[in-house]
PDB file of C-alpha atoms in Angstrom:
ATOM      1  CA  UNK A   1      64.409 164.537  69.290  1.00 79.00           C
ATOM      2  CA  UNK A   2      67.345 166.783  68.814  1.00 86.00           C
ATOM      3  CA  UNK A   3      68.878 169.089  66.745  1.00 92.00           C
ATOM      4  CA  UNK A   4      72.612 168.739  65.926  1.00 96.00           C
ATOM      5  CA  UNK A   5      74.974 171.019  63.985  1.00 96.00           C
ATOM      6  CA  UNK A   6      78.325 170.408  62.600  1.00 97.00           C
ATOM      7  CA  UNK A   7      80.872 172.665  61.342  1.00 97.00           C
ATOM      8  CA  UNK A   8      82.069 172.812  58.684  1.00 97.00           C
ATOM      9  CA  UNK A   9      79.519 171.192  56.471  1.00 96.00           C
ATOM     10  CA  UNK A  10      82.490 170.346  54.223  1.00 97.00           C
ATOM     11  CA  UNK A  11      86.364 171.175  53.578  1.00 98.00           C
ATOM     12  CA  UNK A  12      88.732 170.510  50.937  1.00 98.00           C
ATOM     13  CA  UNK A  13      91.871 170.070  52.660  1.00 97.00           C
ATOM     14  CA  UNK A  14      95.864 168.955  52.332  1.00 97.00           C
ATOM     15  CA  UNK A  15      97.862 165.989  52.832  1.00 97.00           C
ATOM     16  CA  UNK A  16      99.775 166.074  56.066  1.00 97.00           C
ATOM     17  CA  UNK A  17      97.487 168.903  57.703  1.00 98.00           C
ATOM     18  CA  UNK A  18      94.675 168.359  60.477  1.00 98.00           C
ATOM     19  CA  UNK A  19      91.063 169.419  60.379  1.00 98.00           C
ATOM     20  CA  UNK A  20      88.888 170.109  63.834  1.00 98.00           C
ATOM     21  CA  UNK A  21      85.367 168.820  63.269  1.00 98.00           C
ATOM     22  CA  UNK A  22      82.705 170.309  65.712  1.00 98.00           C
ATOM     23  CA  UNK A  23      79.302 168.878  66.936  1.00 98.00           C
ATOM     24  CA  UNK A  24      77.139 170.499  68.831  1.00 97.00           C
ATOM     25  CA  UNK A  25      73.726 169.534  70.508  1.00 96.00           C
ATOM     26  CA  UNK A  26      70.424 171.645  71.599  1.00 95.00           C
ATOM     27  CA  UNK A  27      70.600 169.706  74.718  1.00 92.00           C
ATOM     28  CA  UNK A  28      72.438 167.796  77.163  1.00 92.00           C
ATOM     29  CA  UNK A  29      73.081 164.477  76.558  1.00 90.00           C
ATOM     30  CA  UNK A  30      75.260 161.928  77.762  1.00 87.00           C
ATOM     31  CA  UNK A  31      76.471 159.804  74.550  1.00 88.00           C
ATOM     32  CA  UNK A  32      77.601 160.948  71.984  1.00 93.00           C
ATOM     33  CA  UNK A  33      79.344 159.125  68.948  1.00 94.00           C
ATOM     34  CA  UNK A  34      81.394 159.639  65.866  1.00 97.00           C
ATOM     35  CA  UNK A  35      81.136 158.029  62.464  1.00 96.00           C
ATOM     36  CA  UNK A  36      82.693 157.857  59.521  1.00 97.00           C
ATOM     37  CA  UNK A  37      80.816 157.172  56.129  1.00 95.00           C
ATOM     38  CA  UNK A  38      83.185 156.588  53.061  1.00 92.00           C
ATOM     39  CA  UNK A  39      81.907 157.509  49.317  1.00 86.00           C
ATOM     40  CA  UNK A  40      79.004 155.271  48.348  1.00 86.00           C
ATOM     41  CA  UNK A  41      79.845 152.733  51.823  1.00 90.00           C
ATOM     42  CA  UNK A  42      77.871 152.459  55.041  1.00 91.00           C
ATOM     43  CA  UNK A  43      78.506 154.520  57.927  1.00 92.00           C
ATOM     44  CA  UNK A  44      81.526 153.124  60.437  1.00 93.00           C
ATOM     45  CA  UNK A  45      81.517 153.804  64.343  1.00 93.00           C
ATOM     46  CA  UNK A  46      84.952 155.510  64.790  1.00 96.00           C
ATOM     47  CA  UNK A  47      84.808 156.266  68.823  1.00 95.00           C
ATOM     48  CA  UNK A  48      82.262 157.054  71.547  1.00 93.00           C
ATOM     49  CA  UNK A  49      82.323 159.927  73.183  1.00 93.00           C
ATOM     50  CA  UNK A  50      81.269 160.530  76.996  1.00 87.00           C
ATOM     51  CA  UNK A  51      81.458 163.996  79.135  1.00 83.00           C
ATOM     52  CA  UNK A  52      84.135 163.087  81.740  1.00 81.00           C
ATOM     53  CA  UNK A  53      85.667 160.421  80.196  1.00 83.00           C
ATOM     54  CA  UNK A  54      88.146 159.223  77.487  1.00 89.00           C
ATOM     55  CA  UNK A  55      86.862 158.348  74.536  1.00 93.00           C
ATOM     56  CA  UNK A  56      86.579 154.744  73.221  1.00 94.00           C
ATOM     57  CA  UNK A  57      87.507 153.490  70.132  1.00 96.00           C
ATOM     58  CA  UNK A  58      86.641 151.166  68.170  1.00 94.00           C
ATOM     59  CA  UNK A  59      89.096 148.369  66.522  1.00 94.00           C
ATOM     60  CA  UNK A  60      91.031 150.669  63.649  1.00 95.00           C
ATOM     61  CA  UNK A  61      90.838 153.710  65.111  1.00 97.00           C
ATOM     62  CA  UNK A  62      93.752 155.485  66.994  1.00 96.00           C
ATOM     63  CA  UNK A  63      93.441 157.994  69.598  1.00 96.00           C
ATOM     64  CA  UNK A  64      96.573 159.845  67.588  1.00 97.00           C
ATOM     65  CA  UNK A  65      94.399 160.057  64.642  1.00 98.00           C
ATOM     66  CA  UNK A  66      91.330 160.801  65.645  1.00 98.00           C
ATOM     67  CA  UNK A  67      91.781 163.079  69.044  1.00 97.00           C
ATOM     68  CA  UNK A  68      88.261 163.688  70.310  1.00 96.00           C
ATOM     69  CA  UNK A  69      87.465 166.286  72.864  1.00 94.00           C
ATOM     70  CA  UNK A  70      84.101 166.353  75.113  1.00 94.00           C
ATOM     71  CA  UNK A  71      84.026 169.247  76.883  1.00 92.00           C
ATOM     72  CA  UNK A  72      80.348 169.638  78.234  1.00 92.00           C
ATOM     73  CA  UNK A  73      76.984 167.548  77.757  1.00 93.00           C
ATOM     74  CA  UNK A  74      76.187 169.706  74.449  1.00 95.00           C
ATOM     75  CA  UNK A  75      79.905 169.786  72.340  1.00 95.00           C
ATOM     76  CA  UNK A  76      82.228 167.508  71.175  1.00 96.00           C
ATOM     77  CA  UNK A  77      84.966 167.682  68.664  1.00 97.00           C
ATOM     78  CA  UNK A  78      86.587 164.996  66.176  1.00 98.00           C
ATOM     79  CA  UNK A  79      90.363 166.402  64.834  1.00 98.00           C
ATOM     80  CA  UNK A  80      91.524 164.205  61.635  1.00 98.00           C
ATOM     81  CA  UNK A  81      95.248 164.351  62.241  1.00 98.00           C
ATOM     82  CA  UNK A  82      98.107 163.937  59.588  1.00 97.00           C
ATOM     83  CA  UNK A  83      95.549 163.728  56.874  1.00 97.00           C
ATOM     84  CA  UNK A  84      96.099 161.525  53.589  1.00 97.00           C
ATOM     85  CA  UNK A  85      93.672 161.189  50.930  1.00 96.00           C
ATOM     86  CA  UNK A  86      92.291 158.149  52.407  1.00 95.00           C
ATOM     87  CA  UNK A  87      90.637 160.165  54.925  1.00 97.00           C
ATOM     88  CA  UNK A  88      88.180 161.536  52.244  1.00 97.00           C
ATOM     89  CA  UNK A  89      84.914 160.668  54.086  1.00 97.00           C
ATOM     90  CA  UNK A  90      81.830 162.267  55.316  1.00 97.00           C
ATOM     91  CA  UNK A  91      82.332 162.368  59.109  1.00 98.00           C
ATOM     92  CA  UNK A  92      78.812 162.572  61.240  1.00 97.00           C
ATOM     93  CA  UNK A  93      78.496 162.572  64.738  1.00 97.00           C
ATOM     94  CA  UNK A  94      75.168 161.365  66.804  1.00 95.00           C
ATOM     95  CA  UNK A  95      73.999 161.263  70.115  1.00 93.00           C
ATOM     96  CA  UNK A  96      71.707 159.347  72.197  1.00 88.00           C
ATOM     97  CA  UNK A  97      69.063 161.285  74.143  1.00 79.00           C
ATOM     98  CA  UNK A  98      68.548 158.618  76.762  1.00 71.00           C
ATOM     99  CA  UNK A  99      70.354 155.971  78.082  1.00 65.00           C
ATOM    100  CA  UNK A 100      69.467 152.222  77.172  1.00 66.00           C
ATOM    101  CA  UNK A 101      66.792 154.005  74.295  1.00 68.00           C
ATOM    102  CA  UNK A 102      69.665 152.966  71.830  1.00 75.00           C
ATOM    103  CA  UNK A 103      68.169 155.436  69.860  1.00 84.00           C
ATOM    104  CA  UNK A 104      70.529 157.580  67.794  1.00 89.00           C
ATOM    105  CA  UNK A 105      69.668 161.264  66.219  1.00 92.00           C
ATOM    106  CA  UNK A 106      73.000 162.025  63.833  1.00 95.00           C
ATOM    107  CA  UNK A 107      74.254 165.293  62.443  1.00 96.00           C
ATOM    108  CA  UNK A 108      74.059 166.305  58.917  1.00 95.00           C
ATOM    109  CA  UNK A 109      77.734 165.274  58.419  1.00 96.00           C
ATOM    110  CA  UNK A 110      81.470 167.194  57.801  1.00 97.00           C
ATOM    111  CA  UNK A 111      81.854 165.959  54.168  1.00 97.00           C
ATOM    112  CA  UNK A 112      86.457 166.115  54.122  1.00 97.00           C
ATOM    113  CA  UNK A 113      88.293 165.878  50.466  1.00 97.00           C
ATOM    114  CA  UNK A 114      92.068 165.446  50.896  1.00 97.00           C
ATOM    115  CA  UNK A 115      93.993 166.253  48.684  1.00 96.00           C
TER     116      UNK A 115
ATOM    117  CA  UNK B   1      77.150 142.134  67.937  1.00 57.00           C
ATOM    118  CA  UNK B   2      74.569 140.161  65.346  1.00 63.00           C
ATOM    119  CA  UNK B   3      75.085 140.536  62.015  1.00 85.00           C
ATOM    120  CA  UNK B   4      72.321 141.596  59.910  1.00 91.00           C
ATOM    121  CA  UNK B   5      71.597 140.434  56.321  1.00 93.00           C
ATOM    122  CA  UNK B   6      69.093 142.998  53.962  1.00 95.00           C
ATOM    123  CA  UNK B   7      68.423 142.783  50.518  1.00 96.00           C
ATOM    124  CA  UNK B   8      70.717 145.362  48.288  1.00 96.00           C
ATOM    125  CA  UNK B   9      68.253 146.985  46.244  1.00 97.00           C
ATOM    126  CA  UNK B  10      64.318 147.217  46.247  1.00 97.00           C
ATOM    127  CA  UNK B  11      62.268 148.979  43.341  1.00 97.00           C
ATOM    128  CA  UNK B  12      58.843 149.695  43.992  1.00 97.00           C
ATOM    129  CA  UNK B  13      55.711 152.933  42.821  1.00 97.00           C
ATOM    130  CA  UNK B  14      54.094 155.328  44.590  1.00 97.00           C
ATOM    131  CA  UNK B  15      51.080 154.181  47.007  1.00 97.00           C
ATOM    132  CA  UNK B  16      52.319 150.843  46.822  1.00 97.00           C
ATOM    133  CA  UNK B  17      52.993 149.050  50.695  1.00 97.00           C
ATOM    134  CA  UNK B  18      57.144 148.412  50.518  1.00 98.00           C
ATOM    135  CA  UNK B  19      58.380 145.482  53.034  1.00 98.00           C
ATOM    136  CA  UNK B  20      61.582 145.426  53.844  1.00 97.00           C
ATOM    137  CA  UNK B  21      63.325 142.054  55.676  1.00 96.00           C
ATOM    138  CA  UNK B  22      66.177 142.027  57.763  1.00 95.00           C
ATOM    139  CA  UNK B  23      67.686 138.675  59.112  1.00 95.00           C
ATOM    140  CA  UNK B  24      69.234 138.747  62.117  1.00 93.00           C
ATOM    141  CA  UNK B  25      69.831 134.724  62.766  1.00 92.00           C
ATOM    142  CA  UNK B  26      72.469 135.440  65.844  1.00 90.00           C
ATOM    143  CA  UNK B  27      70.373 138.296  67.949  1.00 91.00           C
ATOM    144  CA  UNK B  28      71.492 138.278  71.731  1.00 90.00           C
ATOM    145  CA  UNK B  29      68.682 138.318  74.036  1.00 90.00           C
ATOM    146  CA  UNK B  30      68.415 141.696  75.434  1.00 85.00           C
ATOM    147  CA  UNK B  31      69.094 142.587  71.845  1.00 88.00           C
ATOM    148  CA  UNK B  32      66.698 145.750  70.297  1.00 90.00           C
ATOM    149  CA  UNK B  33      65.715 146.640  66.607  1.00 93.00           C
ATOM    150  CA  UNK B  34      66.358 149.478  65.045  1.00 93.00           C
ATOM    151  CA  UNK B  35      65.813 151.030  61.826  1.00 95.00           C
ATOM    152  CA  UNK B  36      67.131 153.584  59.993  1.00 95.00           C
ATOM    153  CA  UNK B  37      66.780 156.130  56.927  1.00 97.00           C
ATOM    154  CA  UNK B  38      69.685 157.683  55.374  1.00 96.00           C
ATOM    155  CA  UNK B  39      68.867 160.540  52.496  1.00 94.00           C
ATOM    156  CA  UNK B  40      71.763 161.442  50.170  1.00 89.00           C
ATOM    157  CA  UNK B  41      74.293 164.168  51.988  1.00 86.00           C
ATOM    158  CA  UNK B  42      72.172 163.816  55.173  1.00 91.00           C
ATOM    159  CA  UNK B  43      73.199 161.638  58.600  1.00 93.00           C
ATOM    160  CA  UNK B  44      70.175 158.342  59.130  1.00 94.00           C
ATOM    161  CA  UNK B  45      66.799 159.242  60.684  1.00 94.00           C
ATOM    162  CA  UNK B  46      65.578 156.957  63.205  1.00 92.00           C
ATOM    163  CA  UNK B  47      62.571 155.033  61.865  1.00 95.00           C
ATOM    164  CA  UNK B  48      61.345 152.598  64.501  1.00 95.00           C
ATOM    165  CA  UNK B  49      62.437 150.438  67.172  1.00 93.00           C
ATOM    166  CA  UNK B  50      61.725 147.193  68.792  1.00 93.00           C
ATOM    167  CA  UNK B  51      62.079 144.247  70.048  1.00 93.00           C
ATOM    168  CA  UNK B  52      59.390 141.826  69.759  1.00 92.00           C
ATOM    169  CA  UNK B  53      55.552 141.178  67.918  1.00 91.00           C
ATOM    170  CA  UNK B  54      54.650 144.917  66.488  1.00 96.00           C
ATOM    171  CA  UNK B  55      55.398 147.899  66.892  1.00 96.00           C
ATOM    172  CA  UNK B  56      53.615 150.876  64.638  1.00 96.00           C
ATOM    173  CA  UNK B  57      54.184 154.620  64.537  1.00 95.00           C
ATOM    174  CA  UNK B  58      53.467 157.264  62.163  1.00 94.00           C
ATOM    175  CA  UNK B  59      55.702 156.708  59.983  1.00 93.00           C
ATOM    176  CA  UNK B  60      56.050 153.034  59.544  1.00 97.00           C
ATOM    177  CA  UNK B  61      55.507 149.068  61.263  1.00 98.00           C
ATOM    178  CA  UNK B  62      58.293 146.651  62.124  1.00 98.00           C
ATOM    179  CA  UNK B  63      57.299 143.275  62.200  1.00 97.00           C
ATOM    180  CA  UNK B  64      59.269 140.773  64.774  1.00 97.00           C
ATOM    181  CA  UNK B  65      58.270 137.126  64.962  1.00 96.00           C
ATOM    182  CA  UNK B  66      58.507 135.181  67.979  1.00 96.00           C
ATOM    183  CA  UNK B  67      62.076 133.659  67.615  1.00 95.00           C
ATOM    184  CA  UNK B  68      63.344 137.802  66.441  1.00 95.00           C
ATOM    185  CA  UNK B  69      65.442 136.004  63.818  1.00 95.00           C
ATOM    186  CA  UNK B  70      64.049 138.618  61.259  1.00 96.00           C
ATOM    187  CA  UNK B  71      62.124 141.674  61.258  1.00 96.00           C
ATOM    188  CA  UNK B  72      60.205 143.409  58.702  1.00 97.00           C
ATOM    189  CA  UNK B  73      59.645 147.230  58.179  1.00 98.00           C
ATOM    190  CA  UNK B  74      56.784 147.877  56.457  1.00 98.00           C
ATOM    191  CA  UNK B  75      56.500 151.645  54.417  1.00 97.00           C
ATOM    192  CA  UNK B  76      52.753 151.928  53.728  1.00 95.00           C
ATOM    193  CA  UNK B  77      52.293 154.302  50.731  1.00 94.00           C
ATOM    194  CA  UNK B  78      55.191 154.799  49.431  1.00 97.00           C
ATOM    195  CA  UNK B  79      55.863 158.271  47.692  1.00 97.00           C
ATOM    196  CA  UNK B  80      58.605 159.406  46.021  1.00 97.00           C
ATOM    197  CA  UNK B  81      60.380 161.124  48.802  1.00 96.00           C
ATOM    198  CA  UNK B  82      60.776 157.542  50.620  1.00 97.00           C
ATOM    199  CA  UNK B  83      63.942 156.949  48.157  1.00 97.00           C
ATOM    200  CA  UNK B  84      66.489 156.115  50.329  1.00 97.00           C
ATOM    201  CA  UNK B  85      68.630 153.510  52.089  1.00 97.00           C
ATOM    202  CA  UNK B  86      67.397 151.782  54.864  1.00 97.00           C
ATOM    203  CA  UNK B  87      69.376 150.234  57.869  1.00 96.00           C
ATOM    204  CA  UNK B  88      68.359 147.206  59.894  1.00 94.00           C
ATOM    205  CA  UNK B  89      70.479 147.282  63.178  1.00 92.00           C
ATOM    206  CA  UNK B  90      70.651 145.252  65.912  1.00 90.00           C
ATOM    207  CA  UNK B  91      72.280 145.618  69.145  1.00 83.00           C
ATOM    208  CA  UNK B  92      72.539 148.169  71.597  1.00 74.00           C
ATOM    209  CA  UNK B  93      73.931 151.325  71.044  1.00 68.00           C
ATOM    210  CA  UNK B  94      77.090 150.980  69.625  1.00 74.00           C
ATOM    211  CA  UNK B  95      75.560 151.019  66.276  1.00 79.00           C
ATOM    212  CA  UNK B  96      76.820 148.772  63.584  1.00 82.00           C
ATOM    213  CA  UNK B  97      75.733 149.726  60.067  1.00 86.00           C
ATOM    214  CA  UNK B  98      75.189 147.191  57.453  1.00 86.00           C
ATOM    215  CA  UNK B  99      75.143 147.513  53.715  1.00 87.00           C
ATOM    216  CA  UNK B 100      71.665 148.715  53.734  1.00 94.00           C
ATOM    217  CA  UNK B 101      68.931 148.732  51.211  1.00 97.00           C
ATOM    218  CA  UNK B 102      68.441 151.153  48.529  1.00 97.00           C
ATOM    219  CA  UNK B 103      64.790 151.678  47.646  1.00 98.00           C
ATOM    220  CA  UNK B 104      63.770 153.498  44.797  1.00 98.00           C
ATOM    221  CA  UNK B 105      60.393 154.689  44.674  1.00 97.00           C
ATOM    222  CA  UNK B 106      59.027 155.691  40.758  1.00 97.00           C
ATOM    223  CA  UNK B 107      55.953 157.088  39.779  1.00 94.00           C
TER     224      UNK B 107
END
């Protein structure tokens, strides 16, 4: 298994500002992905995230709004840019220890109110 | 990616056996299994895996006939703490979450 932090746990933030969501892993790992859970939905895969590489998102999701950095095997960061209230979510990132295991250990979550 | 179809809700006590069933009538061939457990304010847990016949491990079975159209995950005992929803997923690992089920487990 592994053990994955976020930061912050939660934020209450403005319209029109941007909020820098961290993730980081006890060990290195190749995949790592980014979801977004609305209140009371089911979780939605926002982009994947590989050391090296862009990022690839998935159909609704802009680059411009969701800039995603992957610096090293064990870190990776989710910005939510030009915030509106519609971006109240929890945000949760997960990785995959191994490849083609397709199983997926997730982070406790970034719970974001805009206001 | 297949589509997966749950029940929305499932009531049950404790130290009862819960079975949960998942269809899955479009799975691709090199298609896996996967459930998952998802605790208010916390990201899902892995449950179990698979991909065909049965697969057990200490905290639950999953069930997979021979065509894989469905599965089954099968809580034995529930207690309370097993409240949750629970995700059937299929695919690889771009993870698509459906609706879920919400069990509720009373005493």
């Amino acid at each position: 298994s592994a053990v994955i932090s976020q930061k912050p746990s939660r934020d209450i933030c403005q319209r029109g500002t941007s909020l820098t969501i961290q993730c980081q892993v006890d060990s290195q790992v190749t995949m790592m992905f980014w979801y977004r859970q609305q209140p009371g939905q089911s979780l939605t895969l926002i982009a994947t995230a590989n050391q090296g590489s862009e990022a690839t998102y998935e159909s609704g999701f802009v680059i411009d709004k969701f800039p995603i950095s992957r610096p090293n095997l064990t870190f990776s960061t989710l910005t939510v840019s030009n915030m509106s209230p519609e971006d109240s979510s929890i945000y949760l990132c997960s990785v995959e220890l191994g490849a083609g295991t397709y199983e997926q250990y997730f982070g406790p979550g970034t719970r974001l109110t805009v206001t | 990616l297949a589509k997966t179809t749950q029940p929305i809700s499932m009531d049950s006590y404790e130290g009862q056996e819960v079975n949960i069933t998942c269809s899955h009538n479009n799975i691709a061939t090199n298609d896996y299994i996967t459930w998952y457990q998802q605790f208010p304010s916390q990201g899902p847990r892995f449950i179990i895996q698979g991909y065909k016949t049965k697969v057990t491990n200490e905290v639950a079975s999953l069930f997979i006939p021979a065509d894989r159209k469905s599965s089954t995950l099968s809580l034995p005992r529930v207690s309370l703490s097993d409240t949750a929803v629970y995700y059937c997923l299929v695919g690889d690992n771009k993870l698509v979450f459906g609706a879920g089920t919400i069990l509720r487990v009373k005493s």
